[in-house]
Short mmCIF file of C-alpha atoms and ligand atoms in Angstrom, two decimals:
data_model
loop_
_atom_site.label_atom_id
_atom_site.label_comp_id
_atom_site.label_asym_id
_atom_site.label_seq_id
_atom_site.Cartn_x
_atom_site.Cartn_y
_atom_site.Cartn_z
CA MET A 1226 0.00 0.00 0.00
CA TYR A 1227 2.78 2.39 1.02
CA VAL A 1228 4.55 1.84 -2.30
CA VAL A 1229 1.37 2.66 -4.22
CA PHE A 1230 0.87 5.94 -2.35
CA ARG A 1231 4.45 7.01 -2.96
CA ARG A 1232 4.06 6.65 -6.72
CA PRO A 1233 3.09 9.77 -8.61
CA GLY A 1234 -0.55 9.82 -9.75
CA THR A 1235 -1.13 7.49 -12.69
CA ILE A 1236 -3.51 9.93 -14.35
CA ARG A 1237 -0.90 11.59 -16.58
CA ASN A 1238 -0.39 8.23 -18.36
CA ILE A 1239 -4.08 7.55 -18.84
CA PRO A 1240 -4.87 7.85 -22.55
CA GLY A 1241 -7.34 10.39 -23.90
CA PRO A 1242 -7.99 12.47 -27.03
CA PRO A 1243 -5.39 15.08 -28.03
CA SER A 1244 -6.22 18.54 -26.73
CA PRO A 1245 -7.34 21.01 -29.43
CA SER A 1246 -6.31 24.12 -27.44
CA TRP A 1247 -4.23 25.03 -24.39
CA ILE A 1248 -6.63 27.76 -23.34
CA PHE A 1249 -9.86 25.77 -23.57
CA GLY A 1250 -8.59 22.18 -23.57
CA HIS A 1251 -11.59 19.97 -24.35
CA THR A 1252 -14.09 22.16 -22.48
CA LEU A 1253 -15.74 23.59 -25.60
CA GLN A 1254 -16.22 20.12 -27.08
CA LEU A 1255 -17.47 18.78 -23.76
CA ILE A 1256 -19.74 21.64 -22.76
CA LEU A 1257 -20.63 23.52 -25.93
CA PRO A 1258 -21.23 20.99 -28.70
CA THR A 1259 -24.35 21.55 -30.77
CA ARG A 1260 -25.71 18.28 -29.39
CA TYR A 1261 -24.90 16.87 -25.96
CA GLY A 1262 -22.56 13.88 -26.12
CA GLU A 1263 -21.45 14.58 -29.70
CA HIS A 1264 -17.81 14.28 -28.59
CA GLU A 1265 -18.09 12.69 -25.16
CA PHE A 1266 -19.76 9.47 -26.27
CA GLY A 1267 -17.26 9.16 -29.14
CA TRP A 1268 -14.33 9.55 -26.72
CA GLN A 1269 -15.84 6.91 -24.51
CA LYS A 1270 -16.07 4.54 -27.49
CA SER A 1271 -12.43 5.15 -28.39
CA TYR A 1272 -10.85 5.32 -24.93
CA GLY A 1273 -13.16 3.32 -22.68
CA ALA A 1274 -14.91 4.08 -19.40
CA VAL A 1275 -11.97 6.04 -17.94
CA TYR A 1276 -9.93 8.53 -19.91
CA ARG A 1277 -8.15 11.83 -19.55
CA LEU A 1278 -9.21 15.21 -20.94
CA LYS A 1279 -7.70 18.66 -20.72
CA ASP A 1280 -9.48 21.50 -18.96
CA CYS A 1281 -8.72 25.17 -19.53
CA PHE A 1282 -5.04 26.13 -19.20
CA GLY A 1283 -3.71 22.58 -19.61
CA GLN A 1284 -5.23 21.12 -16.42
CA ASP A 1285 -5.98 17.38 -16.43
CA ARG A 1286 -9.53 16.16 -15.89
CA LEU A 1287 -10.23 12.47 -15.33
CA MET A 1288 -13.50 11.32 -16.92
CA VAL A 1289 -14.92 8.34 -15.06
CA ALA A 1290 -17.81 6.10 -16.13
CA ASP A 1291 -16.41 2.85 -14.68
CA PRO A 1292 -19.00 1.48 -12.17
CA ALA A 1293 -16.57 0.45 -9.38
CA ALA A 1294 -14.75 3.78 -9.68
CA LEU A 1295 -18.02 5.72 -9.58
CA HIS A 1296 -19.19 3.77 -6.56
CA TYR A 1297 -15.95 4.68 -4.81
CA ILE A 1298 -15.98 8.37 -5.76
CA VAL A 1299 -19.57 9.12 -4.76
CA ASN A 1300 -19.22 7.34 -1.41
CA SER A 1301 -15.66 8.25 -0.46
CA PRO A 1302 -14.88 11.06 2.01
CA HIS A 1303 -11.69 11.59 -0.06
CA PHE A 1304 -13.70 13.57 -2.62
CA LYS A 1305 -15.75 16.74 -2.31
CA PHE A 1306 -17.47 19.21 -4.65
CA SER A 1307 -15.04 20.92 -7.02
CA PRO A 1308 -14.19 24.51 -5.92
CA MET A 1309 -16.41 25.87 -8.70
CA LEU A 1310 -19.44 23.86 -7.49
CA GLU A 1311 -18.70 24.75 -3.88
CA ASN A 1312 -18.58 28.46 -4.70
CA LEU A 1313 -21.70 28.30 -6.86
CA ALA A 1314 -23.62 26.50 -4.10
CA TYR A 1315 -22.57 29.22 -1.66
CA LEU A 1316 -23.55 31.94 -4.11
CA LEU A 1317 -26.96 30.48 -4.96
CA TYR A 1318 -28.03 28.89 -1.70
CA GLY A 1319 -26.01 30.60 1.04
CA PRO A 1320 -23.78 29.14 3.79
CA LYS A 1321 -26.44 27.26 5.79
CA SER A 1322 -27.95 25.24 2.96
CA LEU A 1323 -27.59 21.46 2.91
CA VAL A 1324 -25.13 21.60 0.01
CA SER A 1325 -22.94 24.32 1.57
CA VAL A 1326 -22.53 23.20 5.18
CA PRO A 1327 -19.25 21.47 6.16
CA VAL A 1328 -19.15 17.70 5.78
CA GLU A 1329 -19.44 17.14 9.59
CA GLU A 1330 -22.74 19.06 9.70
CA HIS A 1331 -24.12 17.66 6.46
CA LYS A 1332 -25.04 14.21 7.80
CA SER A 1333 -27.16 15.42 10.72
CA LEU A 1334 -28.82 18.23 8.73
CA ARG A 1335 -29.68 15.79 5.95
CA ALA A 1336 -31.12 13.28 8.42
CA ALA A 1337 -33.29 16.03 9.94
CA LEU A 1338 -34.51 17.31 6.54
CA ASN A 1339 -35.19 13.78 5.35
CA VAL A 1340 -38.35 13.53 7.50
CA GLY A 1341 -40.10 15.54 4.79
CA PHE A 1342 -38.90 13.17 2.03
CA THR A 1343 -39.51 9.65 3.36
CA ALA A 1344 -41.78 7.34 1.33
CA ALA A 1345 -44.68 8.05 3.73
CA ALA A 1346 -44.14 11.82 3.71
CA VAL A 1347 -43.99 11.91 -0.08
CA ARG A 1348 -47.20 9.84 -0.38
CA SER A 1349 -48.95 12.51 1.69
CA TYR A 1350 -48.27 15.10 -1.06
CA HIS A 1351 -50.43 13.07 -3.46
CA SER A 1352 -53.29 15.59 -3.69
CA ILE A 1353 -50.83 18.45 -4.26
CA PHE A 1354 -49.28 16.65 -7.23
CA GLU A 1355 -52.73 15.80 -8.57
CA LYS A 1356 -53.87 19.41 -8.31
CA ALA A 1357 -50.80 20.64 -10.19
CA ALA A 1358 -51.32 17.94 -12.85
CA SER A 1359 -54.96 19.05 -13.30
CA ARG A 1360 -53.90 22.69 -13.71
CA LEU A 1361 -51.37 21.58 -16.30
CA THR A 1362 -53.83 19.53 -18.34
CA GLU A 1363 -56.37 22.36 -18.11
CA GLU A 1364 -53.83 24.72 -19.68
CA LEU A 1365 -53.26 22.23 -22.49
CA HIS A 1366 -57.03 21.89 -23.02
CA ASN A 1367 -57.34 25.70 -23.15
CA SER A 1368 -54.51 26.19 -25.59
CA SER A 1369 -55.60 27.60 -28.95
CA SER A 1370 -52.77 25.85 -30.77
CA THR A 1371 -51.94 22.15 -31.05
CA THR A 1372 -48.20 22.79 -31.25
CA ILE A 1373 -47.25 23.70 -27.72
CA ASP A 1374 -43.91 24.43 -26.07
CA ILE A 1375 -44.25 22.21 -23.01
CA CYS A 1376 -41.15 23.59 -21.22
CA PRO A 1377 -42.68 26.66 -19.52
CA LEU A 1378 -45.84 24.72 -18.61
CA LEU A 1379 -43.91 21.94 -16.90
CA SER A 1380 -41.52 24.43 -15.25
CA PHE A 1381 -44.46 26.25 -13.72
CA ALA A 1382 -46.14 22.98 -12.68
CA THR A 1383 -43.03 21.72 -10.88
CA LEU A 1384 -42.44 25.12 -9.27
CA SER A 1385 -45.98 25.04 -7.95
CA THR A 1386 -45.53 21.55 -6.41
CA ILE A 1387 -42.34 22.64 -4.66
CA GLY A 1388 -44.21 25.74 -3.46
CA GLU A 1389 -47.12 23.75 -2.08
CA ALA A 1390 -45.56 20.44 -0.99
CA VAL A 1391 -42.30 21.85 0.40
CA LEU A 1392 -43.19 25.36 1.53
CA GLY A 1393 -46.98 25.19 1.91
CA GLN A 1394 -47.44 28.14 -0.50
CA SER A 1395 -49.68 28.37 -3.54
CA PRO A 1396 -48.13 29.89 -6.72
CA GLU A 1397 -49.92 33.17 -5.88
CA GLU A 1398 -48.40 33.17 -2.40
CA LEU A 1399 -44.90 32.63 -3.83
CA GLY A 1400 -45.30 36.09 -5.30
CA GLU A 1401 -44.97 37.51 -8.80
CA GLU A 1402 -41.44 38.78 -8.26
CA LEU A 1403 -40.17 35.36 -7.20
CA ILE A 1404 -41.89 33.63 -10.12
CA ARG A 1405 -40.48 36.20 -12.57
CA ASN A 1406 -37.00 35.87 -11.08
CA ASN A 1407 -37.32 32.10 -11.24
CA LEU A 1408 -37.95 32.33 -15.00
CA GLU A 1409 -34.89 34.58 -15.31
CA ILE A 1410 -32.76 32.07 -13.39
CA VAL A 1411 -33.94 29.33 -15.76
CA ALA A 1412 -32.95 31.56 -18.72
CA VAL A 1413 -29.56 32.41 -17.16
CA ALA A 1414 -28.93 28.72 -16.50
CA ALA A 1415 -29.80 27.96 -20.14
CA SER A 1416 -27.07 30.20 -21.55
CA HIS A 1417 -23.39 29.39 -21.77
CA SER A 1418 -20.64 30.86 -23.90
CA ARG A 1419 -16.90 30.54 -24.51
CA GLN A 1420 -16.40 33.69 -22.43
CA GLN A 1421 -18.33 32.21 -19.50
CA ILE A 1422 -16.34 28.97 -19.66
CA LEU A 1423 -13.13 30.98 -19.55
CA ALA A 1424 -14.41 33.23 -16.75
CA GLU A 1425 -15.41 30.16 -14.69
CA ALA A 1426 -11.99 28.60 -15.26
CA ILE A 1427 -10.29 31.78 -14.03
CA LEU A 1428 -12.70 32.14 -11.09
CA SER A 1429 -11.97 28.57 -9.98
CA TYR A 1430 -8.35 29.64 -9.31
CA LEU A 1431 -9.48 32.44 -7.00
CA PRO A 1432 -9.58 31.90 -3.25
CA ALA A 1433 -13.14 31.42 -2.01
CA TRP A 1434 -13.28 34.90 -0.38
CA LEU A 1435 -12.35 36.63 -3.64
CA PHE A 1436 -14.85 34.56 -5.63
CA ARG A 1437 -17.57 35.47 -3.14
CA ALA A 1438 -16.58 39.15 -3.27
CA ALA A 1439 -16.76 39.00 -7.09
CA ALA A 1440 -20.38 37.87 -6.72
CA HIS A 1441 -21.23 41.49 -5.81
CA LEU A 1442 -20.15 42.80 -9.21
CA PRO A 1443 -22.99 44.77 -10.86
CA THR A 1444 -23.59 42.43 -13.84
CA PRO A 1445 -27.18 41.51 -14.88
CA THR A 1446 -26.55 37.77 -14.37
CA LEU A 1447 -25.15 38.22 -10.89
CA LYS A 1448 -28.00 40.57 -10.03
CA THR A 1449 -30.53 37.87 -11.03
CA VAL A 1450 -28.68 35.36 -8.83
CA ARG A 1451 -28.48 37.80 -5.89
CA ASP A 1452 -32.20 38.58 -6.27
CA ALA A 1453 -33.04 34.86 -6.30
CA LYS A 1454 -31.15 34.36 -3.06
CA ARG A 1455 -32.73 37.44 -1.43
CA LEU A 1456 -36.27 36.52 -2.50
CA ALA A 1457 -35.86 32.94 -1.28
CA TYR A 1458 -34.42 34.24 2.00
CA GLU A 1459 -37.36 36.62 2.55
CA LEU A 1460 -39.92 33.98 1.56
CA GLY A 1461 -38.31 31.29 3.74
CA ASN A 1462 -38.20 33.53 6.79
CA ARG A 1463 -41.81 34.63 6.38
CA ILE A 1464 -43.04 31.03 6.03
CA VAL A 1465 -41.00 29.84 9.00
CA GLN A 1466 -42.35 32.59 11.25
CA GLU A 1467 -45.95 31.79 10.20
CA LYS A 1468 -45.50 28.06 10.74
CA LEU A 1469 -43.79 28.45 14.11
CA VAL A 1470 -46.68 30.61 15.31
CA ALA A 1471 -49.21 28.07 13.98
CA ALA A 1472 -47.34 25.16 15.61
CA ARG A 1473 -47.11 26.99 18.97
CA ASP A 1474 -50.86 27.60 18.76
CA GLY A 1475 -51.28 23.85 18.49
CA LEU A 1476 -52.40 23.91 14.83
CA ASP A 1477 -51.56 20.99 12.55
CA THR A 1478 -48.64 21.98 10.29
CA ASP A 1479 -47.94 18.55 8.79
CA GLY A 1480 -49.19 19.15 5.24
CA ASP A 1481 -45.84 20.18 3.73
CA VAL A 1482 -42.09 19.64 4.25
CA PHE A 1483 -41.47 22.91 6.13
CA GLY A 1484 -44.54 22.28 8.29
CA VAL A 1485 -43.30 18.77 9.14
CA LEU A 1486 -39.86 20.17 10.00
CA LEU A 1487 -41.26 22.96 12.17
CA GLY A 1488 -43.98 21.02 13.99
CA MET A 1489 -43.63 21.30 17.78
CA ASP A 1490 -42.89 18.37 20.07
CA GLY A 1491 -45.00 19.75 22.93
CA SER A 1492 -42.08 21.36 24.77
CA GLY A 1493 -41.89 24.36 22.45
CA THR A 1494 -39.02 23.13 20.25
CA THR A 1495 -39.28 21.76 16.73
CA LYS A 1496 -39.71 17.97 16.54
CA ASN A 1497 -36.33 17.30 14.98
CA GLY A 1498 -34.51 20.13 16.71
CA LEU A 1499 -33.91 22.25 13.60
CA PRO A 1500 -33.86 26.00 14.34
CA GLY A 1501 -36.20 28.07 12.18
CA ASP A 1502 -33.37 29.96 10.46
CA VAL A 1503 -31.79 26.68 9.31
CA VAL A 1504 -35.10 25.52 7.83
CA ALA A 1505 -35.58 28.91 6.15
CA ALA A 1506 -32.04 28.69 4.72
CA GLN A 1507 -33.08 25.63 2.61
CA THR A 1508 -35.70 27.61 0.63
CA ALA A 1509 -33.51 28.55 -2.36
CA LEU A 1510 -32.04 25.04 -2.56
CA PHE A 1511 -35.45 23.34 -2.69
CA LEU A 1512 -36.85 25.85 -5.16
CA ILE A 1513 -33.92 25.35 -7.55
CA ALA A 1514 -33.00 21.68 -6.98
CA GLY A 1515 -36.56 20.43 -7.27
CA GLN A 1516 -37.97 22.39 -10.19
CA GLU A 1517 -36.13 22.28 -13.52
CA THR A 1518 -34.64 18.87 -12.73
CA THR A 1519 -38.07 17.25 -12.70
CA ALA A 1520 -39.57 19.46 -15.41
CA THR A 1521 -36.76 18.80 -17.91
CA THR A 1522 -36.72 15.04 -17.24
CA LEU A 1523 -40.43 15.05 -18.10
CA VAL A 1524 -39.93 17.21 -21.19
CA LEU A 1525 -37.14 15.03 -22.58
CA GLY A 1526 -39.09 11.87 -21.77
CA LEU A 1527 -42.23 13.17 -23.51
CA ARG A 1528 -40.18 13.97 -26.60
CA GLU A 1529 -39.06 10.34 -26.75
CA LEU A 1530 -42.60 9.11 -26.08
CA SER A 1531 -43.64 11.12 -29.13
CA ARG A 1532 -41.31 9.01 -31.27
CA LEU A 1533 -42.79 5.74 -29.96
CA PRO A 1534 -46.51 5.73 -30.89
CA GLU A 1535 -46.97 2.03 -30.10
CA PHE A 1536 -45.41 2.26 -26.66
CA GLN A 1537 -47.38 5.46 -26.05
CA ALA A 1538 -50.66 3.68 -26.88
CA ASN A 1539 -49.79 0.75 -24.61
CA LEU A 1540 -48.85 3.12 -21.81
CA ARG A 1541 -52.18 4.92 -22.24
CA SER A 1542 -54.04 1.59 -22.00
CA GLU A 1543 -52.15 0.76 -18.80
CA ILE A 1544 -53.04 4.17 -17.36
CA MET A 1545 -56.72 3.84 -18.36
CA ALA A 1546 -56.86 0.38 -16.77
CA ASN A 1547 -55.50 1.84 -13.53
CA THR A 1548 -57.64 4.99 -13.35
CA GLY A 1549 -58.57 5.67 -9.74
CA ASN A 1550 -55.85 3.34 -8.51
CA ILE A 1551 -52.93 5.11 -6.85
CA ALA A 1552 -50.57 2.11 -6.84
CA TYR A 1553 -48.32 3.82 -9.37
CA ASP A 1554 -45.35 1.61 -8.48
CA SER A 1555 -47.15 -1.42 -9.88
CA MET A 1556 -47.59 0.02 -13.37
CA PRO A 1557 -44.78 -1.60 -15.38
CA LEU A 1558 -44.93 0.57 -18.53
CA LEU A 1559 -45.16 3.80 -16.56
CA ASN A 1560 -42.12 2.97 -14.46
CA SER A 1561 -40.05 1.61 -17.32
CA PHE A 1562 -40.73 4.87 -19.16
CA ILE A 1563 -39.57 6.94 -16.17
CA LYS A 1564 -36.46 4.82 -15.67
CA GLU A 1565 -35.52 5.05 -19.34
CA SER A 1566 -36.05 8.84 -19.32
CA LEU A 1567 -33.73 9.15 -16.33
CA ARG A 1568 -31.17 6.77 -17.83
CA MET A 1569 -30.95 8.53 -21.18
CA PHE A 1570 -31.26 12.08 -19.83
CA PRO A 1571 -29.63 12.51 -16.44
CA ILE A 1572 -30.18 16.22 -15.90
CA LEU A 1573 -26.71 16.57 -14.46
CA PRO A 1574 -24.76 14.43 -16.94
CA ILE A 1575 -21.33 15.36 -15.54
CA ASP A 1576 -20.70 16.16 -11.88
CA ASP A 1577 -17.24 17.32 -10.82
CA ARG A 1578 -15.38 16.39 -7.66
CA ILE A 1579 -11.91 17.22 -6.33
CA ALA A 1580 -9.68 14.85 -4.35
CA ARG A 1581 -9.27 16.17 -0.79
CA GLU A 1582 -6.22 13.95 -0.35
CA ASP A 1583 -4.20 11.31 -2.18
CA THR A 1584 -6.35 8.28 -2.78
CA ILE A 1585 -6.74 5.16 -4.94
CA ILE A 1586 -9.76 4.60 -7.16
CA PRO A 1587 -10.58 0.92 -7.86
CA LEU A 1588 -11.73 -0.09 -11.36
CA SER A 1589 -14.24 -2.72 -12.51
CA GLU A 1590 -12.21 -3.31 -15.65
CA LYS A 1591 -8.47 -2.90 -16.15
CA ILE A 1592 -7.21 -0.06 -18.33
CA THR A 1593 -3.97 0.20 -20.28
CA LEU A 1594 -1.76 3.23 -19.71
CA SER A 1595 0.14 4.98 -22.50
CA THR A 1596 3.24 3.24 -21.08
CA GLY A 1597 1.66 -0.14 -21.90
CA GLU A 1598 1.15 -0.99 -18.22
CA GLU A 1599 -2.26 -2.44 -17.25
CA ILE A 1600 -3.80 -1.13 -14.05
CA SER A 1601 -6.84 -2.10 -11.97
CA GLN A 1602 -6.75 1.00 -9.76
CA ILE A 1603 -5.83 4.62 -10.28
CA VAL A 1604 -3.60 6.60 -7.96
CA ILE A 1605 -5.05 10.06 -7.54
CA GLU A 1606 -3.20 13.02 -6.07
CA LYS A 1607 -4.81 15.57 -3.78
CA GLY A 1608 -6.35 18.39 -5.81
CA GLN A 1609 -7.13 16.27 -8.88
CA ILE A 1610 -10.43 17.12 -10.60
CA VAL A 1611 -12.47 14.03 -11.37
CA SER A 1612 -15.66 14.04 -13.46
CA ILE A 1613 -18.44 11.66 -12.53
CA ALA A 1614 -19.58 10.92 -16.08
CA ILE A 1615 -23.17 10.03 -15.23
CA ALA A 1616 -24.60 10.05 -18.77
CA ALA A 1617 -21.66 8.08 -20.13
CA PHE A 1618 -22.03 5.46 -17.37
CA GLN A 1619 -25.71 5.13 -18.25
CA ARG A 1620 -24.79 4.39 -21.85
CA LEU A 1621 -22.01 1.86 -21.23
CA GLU A 1622 -22.65 -0.96 -23.66
CA SER A 1623 -21.00 -3.44 -21.27
CA ARG A 1624 -23.69 -2.66 -18.68
CA TRP A 1625 -26.78 -1.64 -20.62
CA GLY A 1626 -26.38 -3.67 -23.82
CA LYS A 1627 -25.63 -2.92 -27.47
CA ASP A 1628 -28.58 -0.56 -27.79
CA ALA A 1629 -27.40 1.58 -24.85
CA HIS A 1630 -27.71 4.79 -26.90
CA GLU A 1631 -31.32 4.09 -27.84
CA PHE A 1632 -34.39 5.11 -25.88
CA ASN A 1633 -35.95 1.73 -25.25
CA PRO A 1634 -38.22 1.54 -22.18
CA ASN A 1635 -38.81 -2.15 -22.85
CA ARG A 1636 -35.32 -2.95 -21.59
CA TRP A 1637 -36.66 -2.43 -18.05
CA LEU A 1638 -39.56 -4.81 -18.52
CA GLN A 1639 -37.26 -7.77 -18.94
CA GLY A 1640 -35.69 -6.93 -15.56
CA SER A 1641 -32.19 -7.11 -17.01
CA ALA A 1642 -31.55 -3.49 -17.78
CA TYR A 1643 -28.27 -3.25 -15.89
CA LYS A 1644 -25.66 -5.99 -15.86
CA GLY A 1645 -23.45 -5.45 -12.83
CA ALA A 1646 -23.13 -6.12 -9.14
CA GLU A 1647 -22.51 -2.57 -7.91
CA ALA A 1648 -25.46 -0.81 -6.31
CA LEU A 1649 -25.04 2.78 -7.43
CA GLY A 1650 -27.74 5.41 -7.06
CA PRO A 1651 -30.89 5.19 -4.89
CA TYR A 1652 -33.15 4.34 -7.85
CA ALA A 1653 -32.88 1.63 -10.54
CA ASN A 1654 -29.07 1.46 -10.39
CA LEU A 1655 -28.95 4.82 -12.09
CA LEU A 1656 -26.79 7.76 -11.10
CA SER A 1657 -29.28 10.38 -12.29
CA PHE A 1658 -29.96 11.14 -8.62
CA LEU A 1659 -26.25 10.57 -7.90
CA GLY A 1660 -25.43 8.17 -5.04
CA GLY A 1661 -23.74 8.24 -1.64
CA PRO A 1662 -24.14 10.90 1.04
CA HIS A 1663 -24.97 13.71 -1.41
CA SER A 1664 -27.51 11.74 -3.45
CA CYS A 1665 -30.71 13.58 -4.25
CA LEU A 1666 -32.79 14.17 -1.13
CA GLY A 1667 -35.92 14.60 -3.24
CA TRP A 1668 -35.70 11.50 -5.47
CA ARG A 1669 -38.91 9.89 -4.12
CA PHE A 1670 -40.67 13.25 -4.45
CA ALA A 1671 -39.54 13.49 -8.08
CA ILE A 1672 -40.56 9.94 -8.99
CA PHE A 1673 -44.03 10.25 -7.45
CA GLU A 1674 -44.57 13.64 -9.07
CA MET A 1675 -43.50 12.31 -12.48
CA GLN A 1676 -45.74 9.24 -12.11
CA ILE A 1677 -48.78 11.44 -11.44
CA PHE A 1678 -47.98 14.00 -14.15
CA ILE A 1679 -47.37 11.36 -16.82
CA CYS A 1680 -50.58 9.50 -15.95
CA GLU A 1681 -52.65 12.67 -16.27
CA LEU A 1682 -50.91 13.89 -19.43
CA VAL A 1683 -50.93 10.61 -21.33
CA ARG A 1684 -54.50 9.72 -20.26
CA GLN A 1685 -55.84 12.96 -21.75
CA PHE A 1686 -53.48 13.73 -24.65
CA SER A 1687 -51.38 12.13 -27.31
CA PHE A 1688 -47.96 13.55 -28.11
CA ALA A 1689 -46.08 13.75 -31.40
CA LEU A 1690 -43.01 15.61 -32.65
CA PRO A 1691 -43.60 18.46 -35.12
CA GLU A 1692 -42.39 17.60 -38.62
CA ASP A 1693 -39.86 20.42 -38.50
CA ASP A 1694 -38.50 19.42 -35.08
CA THR A 1695 -35.16 21.20 -34.65
CA VAL A 1696 -34.79 20.86 -30.89
CA ARG A 1697 -31.36 19.76 -29.73
CA ILE A 1698 -30.37 18.62 -26.29
CA ARG A 1699 -27.41 20.58 -25.03
CA LEU A 1700 -25.44 20.60 -21.82
CA ILE A 1701 -25.90 24.10 -20.47
CA ASN A 1702 -25.14 23.66 -16.80
CA THR A 1703 -27.75 20.90 -16.98
CA LEU A 1704 -29.23 19.03 -19.96
CA THR A 1705 -31.44 21.54 -21.76
CA PRO A 1706 -33.67 21.24 -24.85
CA MET A 1707 -32.81 24.17 -27.14
CA MET A 1708 -34.80 25.43 -30.11
CA SER A 1709 -33.17 26.68 -33.32
CA ASN A 1710 -33.65 30.29 -32.13
CA GLY A 1711 -31.24 29.60 -29.26
CA GLN A 1712 -33.99 29.63 -26.61
CA LYS A 1713 -34.87 26.83 -24.26
CA GLY A 1714 -38.01 25.05 -25.44
CA ALA A 1715 -39.58 21.84 -26.73
CA PRO A 1716 -42.65 22.24 -28.97
CA LEU A 1717 -44.80 19.13 -29.26
CA ILE A 1718 -48.02 18.41 -31.12
CA VAL A 1719 -50.49 17.82 -28.33
CA SER A 1720 -53.87 16.30 -29.32
CA ARG A 1721 -56.83 15.52 -27.06
CA ILE A 1722 -57.79 11.91 -26.62
CA SER A 1723 -61.46 11.83 -27.51
C1 HEM B 616 -35.82 14.22 -11.82
C2 HEM B 616 -35.63 15.04 -10.83
C3 HEM B 616 -34.33 15.22 -10.08
C4 HEM B 616 -33.06 14.87 -10.44
C5 HEM B 616 -32.60 14.17 -11.71
C6 HEM B 616 -32.19 15.27 -9.35
C7 HEM B 616 -30.82 15.07 -9.32
C8 HEM B 616 -30.00 15.41 -8.27
C9 HEM B 616 -28.57 15.21 -8.25
C10 HEM B 616 -27.75 14.61 -9.39
C11 HEM B 616 -28.12 15.66 -7.05
C12 HEM B 616 -26.66 15.66 -6.58
C13 HEM B 616 -25.96 16.92 -7.00
C14 HEM B 616 -24.52 16.95 -6.57
O1 HEM B 616 -24.18 16.43 -5.51
O2 HEM B 616 -23.69 17.52 -7.30
C15 HEM B 616 -29.25 16.15 -6.31
C16 HEM B 616 -29.18 16.68 -5.04
C17 HEM B 616 -30.26 17.20 -4.36
N1 HEM B 616 -31.57 17.22 -4.79
FE1 HEM B 616 -32.29 16.45 -6.51
N2 HEM B 616 -32.95 15.86 -8.37
C18 HEM B 616 -34.26 15.84 -8.77
C19 HEM B 616 -35.35 16.32 -8.06
C20 HEM B 616 -35.30 16.86 -6.80
C21 HEM B 616 -36.45 17.30 -6.05
C22 HEM B 616 -37.90 17.21 -6.53
C23 HEM B 616 -35.97 17.81 -4.86
C24 HEM B 616 -36.72 18.42 -3.70
C25 HEM B 616 -37.99 18.57 -3.61
C26 HEM B 616 -34.53 17.67 -4.87
C27 HEM B 616 -33.68 18.05 -3.85
C28 HEM B 616 -32.32 17.84 -3.83
C29 HEM B 616 -31.48 18.23 -2.72
C30 HEM B 616 -31.93 18.95 -1.44
C31 HEM B 616 -30.18 17.82 -3.05
C32 HEM B 616 -28.91 18.01 -2.23
C33 HEM B 616 -28.64 16.73 -1.42
C34 HEM B 616 -27.39 16.79 -0.58
O3 HEM B 616 -26.43 17.47 -0.98
O4 HEM B 616 -27.36 16.09 0.45
N3 HEM B 616 -34.16 17.09 -6.07
N4 HEM B 616 -30.39 15.99 -7.07
#
């Protein structure tokens, strides 16, 4: 063991594509291709599940889609968010949010927050999801056109469920300013340029205090982000004060996540001991983490459903046969469709980590270094950036079969979708919700919400792609459907089922 740790990191000898530029490395090909995966999936085919890329200014980045390596990275305390992610989390969510607190505090805060996201808690939000689904289908019924951009409708629907199920606030109570700012944040998140990539690369070299000071610069983007944080802070504090008063007055507050967290135990303190300001500090995180993630997964799934008329008809029959039954988990076509949507379109297809110390990553399959040596583990030096290549893992032919790049929900019906022993994420052996201590807190919430939305949508409407479909899926911070005019959007032909 000692000998292994004394060796220099093996990463410099790991093969990878030649870098096209010292300034940008492979970042433009990775982040700004016209279609997500255009280069990445090709590199994976040529170099395997682990290979080396160049970041801006000649820095090495290790791309990892090997299952054993991923299992190690997401669970190991030797890795943490990359400095860029850490700074962004601080900027967007503030220092007390679940994703910003130090690792020692994270476990207990997460356990406390989890009471609002257990299977039983999530089931209790059923009527909220149904109400949002009805509002959504009503909007589709009222639309004067049959070609409808479903992105803004689903974004609003998922914002309203977070508002009601997490915060106990109707869309009206969230306030016009917050809803408008939320749309701006979605638009900001859906824009990325060479200049931004370069600026982020430079910012990641800055010490945290300087990065955070730079956040006060008077640019329109930073103003939108600062406004989002302020509005969430004000909203969170107002809700917490109202709920604490209600709980002290002995009123039932259990209808939403914040209410559950702030309910009193009879002695005047909250049931799980969380102070009100800590609960309020999670507002921005829940509003952002729970909205576009779910909305875009649905949008991208519905686009694929539009290409599969036979599967769509069978799914509709399954839904019709189960009308009035809320046992969504026992609807095979519905769940295989959700799993396949998450497999093909993990909203966060690449998630960066940095090694906190020297460590060794195990591999499921050996790789050959440029020196000719075969290795079954990789020596990583402290400070190395490692990319959890979620989308690439979910398209590994060795694990998902020869048709790994195709959207085929039927693969889940045979029960043999994933060939491998490693248990990765919390759901269906996918990493779309990540895995390990930072895995998605809201994954059950998202699955239940998607089950209800899909049932309502597909029961009442059929979906088809417009003939002139020009939408491309791009990686712009997260996977994003982009129209030819450069705006986020996904028009579909939506017809009523008579
Ligand atoms: C399809 C929908 C969703 C997807 C694909 C998704 C995906 C993810 C991923 C990949 C992470 C890890 C990010 C990282 O560590 O870099 C994450 C974290 C998180 N998600 Fe989700 N998410 C979804 C929906 C939701 C919903 C609906 C909520 C809340 C209502 C939520 C709340 C959170 C929270 C609080 C974290 C931080 C967990 C922690 O750091 O301990 N997510 N999500």
